[in-house]
PDB file of C-alpha atoms in Angstrom:
ATOM      1  CA  ALA A  30      96.245 103.047  16.659  1.00  0.00           C
ATOM      2  CA  ASP A  31      95.807 100.006  18.894  1.00  0.00           C
ATOM      3  CA  ALA A  32      97.894  97.843  16.570  1.00  0.00           C
ATOM      4  CA  LEU A  33     100.718 100.399  16.441  1.00  0.00           C
ATOM      5  CA  GLU A  34     100.628 100.725  20.214  1.00  0.00           C
ATOM      6  CA  ALA A  35     100.901  96.931  20.501  1.00  0.00           C
ATOM      7  CA  ILE A  36     103.878  96.852  18.134  1.00  0.00           C
ATOM      8  CA  ILE A  37     105.674  99.601  20.045  1.00  0.00           C
ATOM      9  CA  GLY A  38     104.898  97.814  23.313  1.00  0.00           C
ATOM     10  CA  ALA A  39     106.284  94.538  21.967  1.00  0.00           C
ATOM     11  CA  ILE A  40     109.458  96.259  20.785  1.00  0.00           C
ATOM     12  CA  TYR A  41     109.823  97.867  24.213  1.00  0.00           C
ATOM     13  CA  LEU A  42     109.347  94.552  26.011  1.00  0.00           C
ATOM     14  CA  GLU A  43     111.807  92.737  23.748  1.00  0.00           C
ATOM     15  CA  GLY A  44     114.454  95.411  23.186  1.00  0.00           C
ATOM     16  CA  GLY A  45     113.918  98.062  25.841  1.00  0.00           C
ATOM     17  CA  PHE A  46     113.335 101.783  25.687  1.00  0.00           C
ATOM     18  CA  VAL A  47     116.159 102.553  23.242  1.00  0.00           C
ATOM     19  CA  ALA A  48     114.792 100.083  20.674  1.00  0.00           C
ATOM     20  CA  ALA A  49     111.231 101.395  21.058  1.00  0.00           C
ATOM     21  CA  GLU A  50     112.438 104.985  20.790  1.00  0.00           C
ATOM     22  CA  ALA A  51     114.409 104.180  17.637  1.00  0.00           C
ATOM     23  CA  PHE A  52     111.340 102.563  16.081  1.00  0.00           C
ATOM     24  CA  VAL A  53     109.066 105.504  16.912  1.00  0.00           C
ATOM     25  CA  LEU A  54     111.633 107.989  15.615  1.00  0.00           C
ATOM     26  CA  SER A  55     112.002 106.003  12.389  1.00  0.00           C
ATOM     27  CA  LEU A  56     108.281 106.526  11.826  1.00  0.00           C
ATOM     28  CA  TYR A  57     107.910 110.124  12.979  1.00  0.00           C
ATOM     29  CA  ARG A  58     111.322 111.842  12.762  1.00  0.00           C
ATOM     30  CA  ASN A  59     110.457 113.898   9.662  1.00  0.00           C
ATOM     31  CA  LYS A  60     107.164 115.044  11.151  1.00  0.00           C
ATOM     32  CA  LEU A  61     108.746 115.896  14.487  1.00  0.00           C
ATOM     33  CA  ASN A  62     111.479 117.923  12.777  1.00  0.00           C
ATOM     34  CA  THR A  63     108.913 120.111  11.013  1.00  0.00           C
ATOM     35  CA  ILE A  64     107.001 121.056  14.160  1.00  0.00           C
ATOM     36  CA  ASP A  65     107.583 124.615  15.307  1.00  0.00           C
ATOM     37  CA  PRO A  66     107.299 124.633  19.117  1.00  0.00           C
ATOM     38  CA  LYS A  67     105.896 128.170  18.997  1.00  0.00           C
ATOM     39  CA  THR A  68     102.856 126.964  17.053  1.00  0.00           C
ATOM     40  CA  ILE A  69     101.960 123.706  18.797  1.00  0.00           C
ATOM     41  CA  ASP A  70      99.074 125.034  20.881  1.00  0.00           C
ATOM     42  CA  LYS A  71      97.712 127.566  18.394  1.00  0.00           C
ATOM     43  CA  ASP A  72      94.561 127.151  16.387  1.00  0.00           C
ATOM     44  CA  PRO A  73      94.863 127.763  12.615  1.00  0.00           C
ATOM     45  CA  LYS A  74      93.083 131.139  12.691  1.00  0.00           C
ATOM     46  CA  SER A  75      95.440 132.527  15.356  1.00  0.00           C
ATOM     47  CA  LEU A  76      98.460 131.053  13.632  1.00  0.00           C
ATOM     48  CA  LEU A  77      97.439 132.593  10.307  1.00  0.00           C
ATOM     49  CA  GLN A  78      96.864 135.995  11.885  1.00  0.00           C
ATOM     50  CA  GLU A  79     100.282 135.962  13.586  1.00  0.00           C
ATOM     51  CA  LEU A  80     101.987 134.766  10.413  1.00  0.00           C
ATOM     52  CA  LEU A  81     100.458 137.608   8.394  1.00  0.00           C
ATOM     53  CA  GLN A  82     100.938 140.312  11.008  1.00  0.00           C
ATOM     54  CA  SER A  83     104.616 139.423  11.422  1.00  0.00           C
ATOM     55  CA  ARG A  84     105.011 140.315   7.753  1.00  0.00           C
ATOM     56  CA  LYS A  85     102.804 143.427   7.913  1.00  0.00           C
ATOM     57  CA  ILE A  86     100.087 141.797   5.804  1.00  0.00           C
ATOM     58  CA  ALA A  87      96.469 142.632   6.629  1.00  0.00           C
ATOM     59  CA  THR A  88      94.534 139.948   8.460  1.00  0.00           C
ATOM     60  CA  PRO A  89      92.278 137.762   6.341  1.00  0.00           C
ATOM     61  CA  GLU A  90      88.634 138.392   5.686  1.00  0.00           C
ATOM     62  CA  TYR A  91      86.257 135.544   6.523  1.00  0.00           C
ATOM     63  CA  THR A  92      82.850 135.343   4.854  1.00  0.00           C
ATOM     64  CA  VAL A  93      80.097 132.787   5.278  1.00  0.00           C
ATOM     65  CA  THR A  94      79.353 131.823   1.679  1.00  0.00           C
ATOM     66  CA  HIS A  95      76.746 129.137   2.218  1.00  0.00           C
ATOM     67  CA  THR A  96      74.564 127.687   4.941  1.00  0.00           C
ATOM     68  CA  GLU A  97      72.358 124.650   4.538  1.00  0.00           C
ATOM     69  CA  GLY A  98      70.316 122.346   6.696  1.00  0.00           C
ATOM     70  CA  GLU A  99      67.869 122.650   9.549  1.00  0.00           C
ATOM     71  CA  ALA A 100      68.622 125.084  12.368  1.00  0.00           C
ATOM     72  CA  HIS A 101      69.732 122.247  14.655  1.00  0.00           C
ATOM     73  CA  ALA A 102      71.965 120.595  12.039  1.00  0.00           C
ATOM     74  CA  GLN A 103      73.410 123.268   9.788  1.00  0.00           C
ATOM     75  CA  LEU A 104      76.462 123.057   7.585  1.00  0.00           C
ATOM     76  CA  PHE A 105      78.435 126.267   7.064  1.00  0.00           C
ATOM     77  CA  ALA A 106      80.811 127.122   4.238  1.00  0.00           C
ATOM     78  CA  VAL A 107      83.297 129.927   4.894  1.00  0.00           C
ATOM     79  CA  GLU A 108      85.742 131.628   2.575  1.00  0.00           C
ATOM     80  CA  CYS A 109      89.063 133.072   3.763  1.00  0.00           C
ATOM     81  CA  VAL A 110      90.594 135.781   1.573  1.00  0.00           C
ATOM     82  CA  ILE A 111      94.066 137.263   1.916  1.00  0.00           C
ATOM     83  CA  ALA A 112      93.934 139.970  -0.734  1.00  0.00           C
ATOM     84  CA  LYS A 113      97.612 140.962  -0.770  1.00  0.00           C
ATOM     85  CA  LEU A 114      98.745 137.383  -1.386  1.00  0.00           C
ATOM     86  CA  LYS A 115      95.829 136.567  -3.710  1.00  0.00           C
ATOM     87  CA  ILE A 116      94.905 133.596  -1.535  1.00  0.00           C
ATOM     88  CA  ARG A 117      91.349 132.320  -1.324  1.00  0.00           C
ATOM     89  CA  THR A 118      90.497 129.192   0.653  1.00  0.00           C
ATOM     90  CA  THR A 119      87.313 127.594   1.910  1.00  0.00           C
ATOM     91  CA  GLY A 120      86.257 125.515   4.867  1.00  0.00           C
ATOM     92  CA  GLU A 121      83.124 123.660   5.909  1.00  0.00           C
ATOM     93  CA  GLY A 122      81.802 122.672   9.285  1.00  0.00           C
ATOM     94  CA  THR A 123      78.863 122.220  11.571  1.00  0.00           C
ATOM     95  CA  SER A 124      79.487 125.693  13.000  1.00  0.00           C
ATOM     96  CA  ARG A 125      80.897 128.928  11.640  1.00  0.00           C
ATOM     97  CA  GLY A 126      83.890 128.522  13.951  1.00  0.00           C
ATOM     98  CA  VAL A 127      84.781 125.070  12.643  1.00  0.00           C
ATOM     99  CA  ALA A 128      84.438 126.273   9.043  1.00  0.00           C
ATOM    100  CA  VAL A 129      86.635 129.319   9.757  1.00  0.00           C
ATOM    101  CA  GLN A 130      89.329 127.129  11.314  1.00  0.00           C
ATOM    102  CA  GLN A 131      89.315 124.814   8.273  1.00  0.00           C
ATOM    103  CA  ALA A 132      89.612 127.740   5.872  1.00  0.00           C
ATOM    104  CA  ALA A 133      92.398 129.252   7.986  1.00  0.00           C
ATOM    105  CA  SER A 134      94.263 125.933   8.088  1.00  0.00           C
ATOM    106  CA  ALA A 135      94.261 125.719   4.305  1.00  0.00           C
ATOM    107  CA  ALA A 136      95.385 129.357   4.093  1.00  0.00           C
ATOM    108  CA  VAL A 137      98.289 128.769   6.514  1.00  0.00           C
ATOM    109  CA  GLN A 138      99.660 126.076   4.225  1.00  0.00           C
ATOM    110  CA  LEU A 139      99.391 128.313   1.152  1.00  0.00           C
ATOM    111  CA  VAL A 140     100.951 131.308   2.919  1.00  0.00           C
ATOM    112  CA  GLN A 141     103.865 129.214   4.165  1.00  0.00           C
ATOM    113  CA  THR A 142     104.404 127.829   0.660  1.00  0.00           C
ATOM    114  CA  GLN A 143     104.373 131.330  -0.870  1.00  0.00           C
ATOM    115  CA  LEU A 144     106.735 132.702   1.736  1.00  0.00           C
ATOM    116  CA  LYS A 145     109.183 129.833   1.212  1.00  0.00           C
ATOM    117  CA  SER A 146     109.219 130.443  -2.542  1.00  0.00           C
ATOM    118  CA  ILE A 147     109.835 134.170  -1.986  1.00  0.00           C
ATOM    119  CA  LYS A 148     112.864 133.429   0.245  1.00  0.00           C
ATOM    120  CA  LYS A 149     114.508 131.235  -2.410  1.00  0.00           C
TER     121      LYS A 149
END
């Protein structure tokens, strides 16, 4: 990150804002074009729930499938199931919440892929 920042700074100092902007856009244009402004501040679980509810699909079921470790340093495994779409994802984390968010994030990607293929 520091090296990239230095490169952008050098381009700015040598060529000005327009040159630096062009460089940054050359690196990130595709990523920036795929960002939906309505979803920027949403966590994966909320995003998944809204995505499903907008299509009248029941919200996912989250289940803790495994817990290991001492009470002060546990690792949780959570499964996310969307029955209607036959999607099953998992997530792991140092808390149930982190594991749920990971499982939801994976499910969002699969749901979006399925919905795109249905539209075609």
